PDB file of C-alpha atoms in Angstrom:
ATOM      1  CA  ALA A   1     113.911  89.439 130.946  1.00  0.00           C
ATOM      2  CA  GLY A   2     115.079  92.969 130.499  1.00  0.00           C
ATOM      3  CA  GLY A   3     117.679  95.219 131.983  1.00  0.00           C
ATOM      4  CA  GLY A   4     115.645  96.543 134.912  1.00  0.00           C
ATOM      5  CA  LYS A   5     114.631  99.744 133.108  1.00  0.00           C
ATOM      6  CA  SER A   6     111.055 100.931 133.258  1.00  0.00           C
ATOM      7  CA  GLU A   7     109.325 101.748 129.977  1.00  0.00           C
ATOM      8  CA  LYS A   8     105.731 102.368 128.986  1.00  0.00           C
ATOM      9  CA  ILE A   9     104.713 100.228 126.036  1.00  0.00           C
ATOM     10  CA  ALA A  10     101.568 101.237 124.208  1.00  0.00           C
ATOM     11  CA  MET A  11      99.429  98.449 122.768  1.00  0.00           C
ATOM     12  CA  THR A  12     100.153  97.127 119.283  1.00  0.00           C
ATOM     13  CA  ALA A  13      97.765  95.300 116.990  1.00  0.00           C
ATOM     14  CA  PRO A  14      96.874  92.558 116.952  1.00  0.00           C
ATOM     15  CA  VAL A  15      96.560  91.739 120.620  1.00  0.00           C
ATOM     16  CA  ILE A  16      96.946  88.016 121.316  1.00  0.00           C
ATOM     17  CA  THR A  17      95.345  86.045 124.362  1.00  0.00           C
ATOM     18  CA  GLU A  18      97.564  83.292 126.011  1.00  0.00           C
ATOM     19  CA  GLY A  19     100.089  83.130 129.169  1.00  0.00           C
ATOM     20  CA  GLY A  20     115.776  95.996 128.567  1.00  0.00           C
ATOM     21  CA  GLY A  21     116.742  98.426 126.481  1.00  0.00           C
ATOM     22  CA  GLY A  22     114.417  99.554 123.771  1.00  0.00           C
ATOM     23  CA  GLY A  23     116.607 102.528 123.148  1.00  0.00           C
ATOM     24  CA  ALA A  24     116.022 104.273 126.482  1.00  0.00           C
ATOM     25  CA  ALA A  25     119.008 105.325 128.535  1.00  0.00           C
ATOM     26  CA  ALA A  26     119.259 104.184 132.159  1.00  0.00           C
ATOM     27  CA  GLY A  27     116.606 105.859 134.298  1.00  0.00           C
ATOM     28  CA  GLU A  28     114.623 107.080 131.272  1.00  0.00           C
ATOM     29  CA  SER A  29     111.295 105.822 130.046  1.00  0.00           C
ATOM     30  CA  ALA A  30     110.248 105.301 126.445  1.00  0.00           C
ATOM     31  CA  LYS A  31     106.851 104.860 124.800  1.00  0.00           C
ATOM     32  CA  ILE A  32     106.098 102.213 122.189  1.00  0.00           C
ATOM     33  CA  ALA A  33     102.925 102.356 120.094  1.00  0.00           C
ATOM     34  CA  MET A  34     100.474  99.543 120.757  1.00  0.00           C
ATOM     35  CA  THR A  35     100.880  96.529 118.503  1.00  0.00           C
ATOM     36  CA  ALA A  36      98.270  94.195 117.131  1.00  0.00           C
ATOM     37  CA  PRO A  37      97.175  91.526 117.509  1.00  0.00           C
ATOM     38  CA  VAL A  38      96.420  90.942 121.153  1.00  0.00           C
ATOM     39  CA  LEU A  39      96.376  87.168 121.591  1.00  0.00           C
ATOM     40  CA  THR A  40      94.499  85.072 124.131  1.00  0.00           C
ATOM     41  CA  GLU A  41      94.938  81.371 124.751  1.00  0.00           C
ATOM     42  CA  GLY A  42      94.870  78.713 127.415  1.00  0.00           C
ATOM     43  CA  GLY A  43      92.604  77.146 129.938  1.00  0.00           C
ATOM     44  CA  GLY A  44      90.977  74.637 127.552  1.00  0.00           C
ATOM     45  CA  GLU A  45      87.315  73.874 128.154  1.00  0.00           C
ATOM     46  CA  ALA A  46      87.458  75.323 131.679  1.00  0.00           C
ATOM     47  CA  ALA A  47      88.549  78.687 130.247  1.00  0.00           C
ATOM     48  CA  ALA A  48      85.819  78.462 127.644  1.00  0.00           C
ATOM     49  CA  GLU A  49      83.339  78.265 130.496  1.00  0.00           C
ATOM     50  CA  GLY A  50      85.057  81.129 132.344  1.00  0.00           C
ATOM     51  CA  ASP A  51      86.496  78.825 135.038  1.00  0.00           C
ATOM     52  CA  ALA A  52      90.217  78.949 134.222  1.00  0.00           C
ATOM     53  CA  PRO A  53      92.788  81.644 133.535  1.00  0.00           C
ATOM     54  CA  VAL A  54      93.415  82.781 129.986  1.00  0.00           C
ATOM     55  CA  ASP A  55      96.843  84.074 128.980  1.00  0.00           C
ATOM     56  CA  MET A  56      97.043  87.357 127.093  1.00  0.00           C
ATOM     57  CA  SER A  57     100.007  88.128 124.838  1.00  0.00           C
ATOM     58  CA  PHE A  58     101.180  91.252 123.078  1.00  0.00           C
ATOM     59  CA  VAL A  59     103.370  91.155 120.005  1.00  0.00           C
ATOM     60  CA  LEU A  60     106.379  93.428 120.403  1.00  0.00           C
ATOM     61  CA  PRO A  61     107.749  95.088 117.272  1.00  0.00           C
ATOM     62  CA  ALA A  62     110.856  93.368 115.853  1.00  0.00           C
ATOM     63  CA  SER A  63     111.849  96.754 114.419  1.00  0.00           C
ATOM     64  CA  ARG A  64     112.291  98.005 117.978  1.00  0.00           C
ATOM     65  CA  PHE A  65     113.686  94.936 119.786  1.00  0.00           C
ATOM     66  CA  ARG A  66     116.303  92.692 118.191  1.00  0.00           C
ATOM     67  CA  SER A  67     116.448  90.305 121.161  1.00  0.00           C
ATOM     68  CA  ILE A  68     114.465  89.483 124.266  1.00  0.00           C
ATOM     69  CA  GLU A  69     117.218  91.087 126.353  1.00  0.00           C
ATOM     70  CA  GLU A  70     116.287  94.496 124.859  1.00  0.00           C
ATOM     71  CA  VAL A  71     112.681  94.250 126.063  1.00  0.00           C
ATOM     72  CA  PRO A  72     112.007  96.330 129.185  1.00  0.00           C
ATOM     73  CA  ALA A  73     111.414  94.395 132.394  1.00  0.00           C
ATOM     74  CA  PRO A  74     107.712  94.293 133.361  1.00  0.00           C
ATOM     75  CA  THR A  75     106.846  96.325 136.451  1.00  0.00           C
ATOM     76  CA  ASP A  76     104.067  93.895 137.458  1.00  0.00           C
ATOM     77  CA  PRO A  77     105.314  90.534 138.790  1.00  0.00           C
ATOM     78  CA  ALA A  78     102.310  88.804 137.182  1.00  0.00           C
ATOM     79  CA  VAL A  79     103.646  89.816 133.742  1.00  0.00           C
ATOM     80  CA  SER A  80     106.470  87.939 132.036  1.00  0.00           C
ATOM     81  CA  VAL A  81     108.274  88.260 128.712  1.00  0.00           C
ATOM     82  CA  HIS A  82     108.842  85.184 126.531  1.00  0.00           C
ATOM     83  CA  PHE A  83     110.234  84.485 123.085  1.00  0.00           C
ATOM     84  CA  ARG A  84     107.987  82.253 121.001  1.00  0.00           C
ATOM     85  CA  GLU A  85     109.362  80.058 118.230  1.00  0.00           C
ATOM     86  CA  GLY A  86     107.715  80.144 114.829  1.00  0.00           C
ATOM     87  CA  ARG A  87     104.918  77.677 114.123  1.00  0.00           C
ATOM     88  CA  VAL A  88     102.315  76.898 111.491  1.00  0.00           C
ATOM     89  CA  LEU A  89      98.756  78.103 112.090  1.00  0.00           C
ATOM     90  CA  ALA A  90      95.454  77.651 110.306  1.00  0.00           C
ATOM     91  CA  VAL A  91      93.644  80.989 110.516  1.00  0.00           C
ATOM     92  CA  GLU A  92      90.033  82.015 110.005  1.00  0.00           C
ATOM     93  CA  ARG A  93      89.140  85.720 110.009  1.00  0.00           C
ATOM     94  CA  ARG A  94      85.978  86.845 111.801  1.00  0.00           C
ATOM     95  CA  SER A  95      84.303  90.168 112.466  1.00  0.00           C
ATOM     96  CA  TRP A  96      82.205  91.205 115.446  1.00  0.00           C
ATOM     97  CA  THR A  97      83.182  90.828 119.081  1.00  0.00           C
ATOM     98  CA  LEU A  98      84.708  87.481 120.014  1.00  0.00           C
ATOM     99  CA  GLU A  99      85.599  86.386 123.525  1.00  0.00           C
ATOM    100  CA  HIS A 100      87.695  83.466 124.728  1.00  0.00           C
ATOM    101  CA  ASN A 101      84.647  81.329 125.554  1.00  0.00           C
ATOM    102  CA  ALA A 102      82.759  78.141 124.611  1.00  0.00           C
ATOM    103  CA  GLU A 103      81.270  79.718 121.464  1.00  0.00           C
ATOM    104  CA  THR A 104      84.675  80.731 120.104  1.00  0.00           C
ATOM    105  CA  MET A 105      86.148  77.387 121.153  1.00  0.00           C
ATOM    106  CA  ALA A 106      83.458  75.700 119.018  1.00  0.00           C
ATOM    107  CA  LEU A 107      84.533  77.880 116.062  1.00  0.00           C
ATOM    108  CA  ALA A 108      88.152  76.799 116.651  1.00  0.00           C
ATOM    109  CA  GLU A 109      87.095  73.128 116.709  1.00  0.00           C
ATOM    110  CA  ALA A 110      85.166  73.658 113.446  1.00  0.00           C
ATOM    111  CA  LEU A 111      88.308  75.184 111.886  1.00  0.00           C
ATOM    112  CA  ALA A 112      90.327  72.189 113.121  1.00  0.00           C
ATOM    113  CA  GLU A 113      87.827  69.843 111.444  1.00  0.00           C
ATOM    114  CA  LYS A 114      88.163  71.759 108.146  1.00  0.00           C
ATOM    115  CA  VAL A 115      91.967  71.524 108.360  1.00  0.00           C
ATOM    116  CA  GLU A 116      91.865  67.816 109.091  1.00  0.00           C
ATOM    117  CA  ALA A 117      89.397  67.183 106.249  1.00  0.00           C
ATOM    118  CA  GLY A 118      91.942  68.696 103.828  1.00  0.00           C
ATOM    119  CA  GLY A 119      94.252  65.761 104.586  1.00  0.00           C
ATOM    120  CA  GLN A 120      97.572  67.644 104.467  1.00  0.00           C
ATOM    121  CA  TRP A 121      97.597  69.072 107.999  1.00  0.00           C
ATOM    122  CA  LYS A 122      96.300  68.015 111.377  1.00  0.00           C
ATOM    123  CA  PRO A 123      95.531  70.203 114.384  1.00  0.00           C
ATOM    124  CA  VAL A 124      97.907  70.074 117.354  1.00  0.00           C
ATOM    125  CA  ARG A 125      96.267  68.825 120.521  1.00  0.00           C
ATOM    126  CA  GLY A 126      97.685  69.039 124.002  1.00  0.00           C
ATOM    127  CA  GLU A 127      96.911  67.349 127.279  1.00  0.00           C
ATOM    128  CA  GLY A 128      93.735  65.297 127.184  1.00  0.00           C
ATOM    129  CA  GLY A 129      93.234  66.077 123.493  1.00  0.00           C
ATOM    130  CA  ALA A 130      92.691  69.813 124.082  1.00  0.00           C
ATOM    131  CA  LEU A 131      92.974  71.795 120.852  1.00  0.00           C
ATOM    132  CA  GLN A 132      95.872  74.291 120.728  1.00  0.00           C
ATOM    133  CA  TRP A 133      94.193  77.517 119.581  1.00  0.00           C
ATOM    134  CA  GLN A 134      94.408  81.277 120.034  1.00  0.00           C
ATOM    135  CA  LEU A 135      92.161  84.247 119.477  1.00  0.00           C
ATOM    136  CA  ALA A 136      93.799  87.294 117.872  1.00  0.00           C
ATOM    137  CA  ARG A 137      92.130  90.691 118.176  1.00  0.00           C
ATOM    138  CA  TYR A 138      93.274  93.619 116.062  1.00  0.00           C
ATOM    139  CA  ASN A 139      91.126  96.565 117.177  1.00  0.00           C
ATOM    140  CA  PRO A 140      90.761  98.737 120.252  1.00  0.00           C
ATOM    141  CA  PRO A 141      87.814  97.845 122.514  1.00  0.00           C
ATOM    142  CA  TRP A 142      85.773 100.894 121.442  1.00  0.00           C
ATOM    143  CA  THR A 143      85.637  99.759 117.786  1.00  0.00           C
ATOM    144  CA  LEU A 144      82.086  99.036 116.634  1.00  0.00           C
ATOM    145  CA  PRO A 145      81.555  95.239 116.522  1.00  0.00           C
ATOM    146  CA  TRP A 146      80.898  95.015 112.767  1.00  0.00           C
ATOM    147  CA  TRP A 147      84.211  96.792 112.070  1.00  0.00           C
ATOM    148  CA  LYS A 148      86.318  94.553 114.304  1.00  0.00           C
ATOM    149  CA  THR A 149      88.869  92.135 112.871  1.00  0.00           C
ATOM    150  CA  ASN A 150      89.568  88.942 114.790  1.00  0.00           C
ATOM    151  CA  GLU A 151      91.296  85.711 113.881  1.00  0.00           C
ATOM    152  CA  ILE A 152      90.817  82.256 115.282  1.00  0.00           C
ATOM    153  CA  MET A 153      94.168  80.478 115.001  1.00  0.00           C
ATOM    154  CA  VAL A 154      94.691  76.725 115.340  1.00  0.00           C
ATOM    155  CA  GLU A 155      98.215  75.333 115.541  1.00  0.00           C
ATOM    156  CA  VAL A 156      98.774  72.625 112.906  1.00  0.00           C
ATOM    157  CA  GLN A 157     101.463  70.174 111.857  1.00  0.00           C
ATOM    158  CA  GLY A 158     102.059  68.235 108.673  1.00  0.00           C
ATOM    159  CA  ASP A 159     100.116  64.964 108.475  1.00  0.00           C
ATOM    160  CA  SER A 160     102.888  62.395 108.344  1.00  0.00           C
TER     161      SER A 160
END
């Protein structure tokens, strides 16, 4: 996506792990403050063990970009820009340093069990029954662990 213009985009909070215009004139660059969260997701159990890729996502400010066409084109071919439809998530806030690993995956499974026990919602599972979850991180890496804000997010749907 994008109009072929190069822009520097600073990180926004939170940062989320998973897999244009922006007001700059042609040939100009523009800076955007970093957004939070940074999101990470993907890879299932293999990613939890460090054996599969994990996608990292950044939330771009809606106040700056009204459509995906306004988002600057990534300069790295490994980076892509996608629009994500709204969805319903069960969220549990955690402090300290969390990684996309087996320990955090166990916390996501525990959250899914709590959601299911409530009876109104059920967690969304993908291929082979893999839980659809993300880790959202809201702080820069140099933040002291006890001051960090993270969220474990499990996609849910109404129990019909």
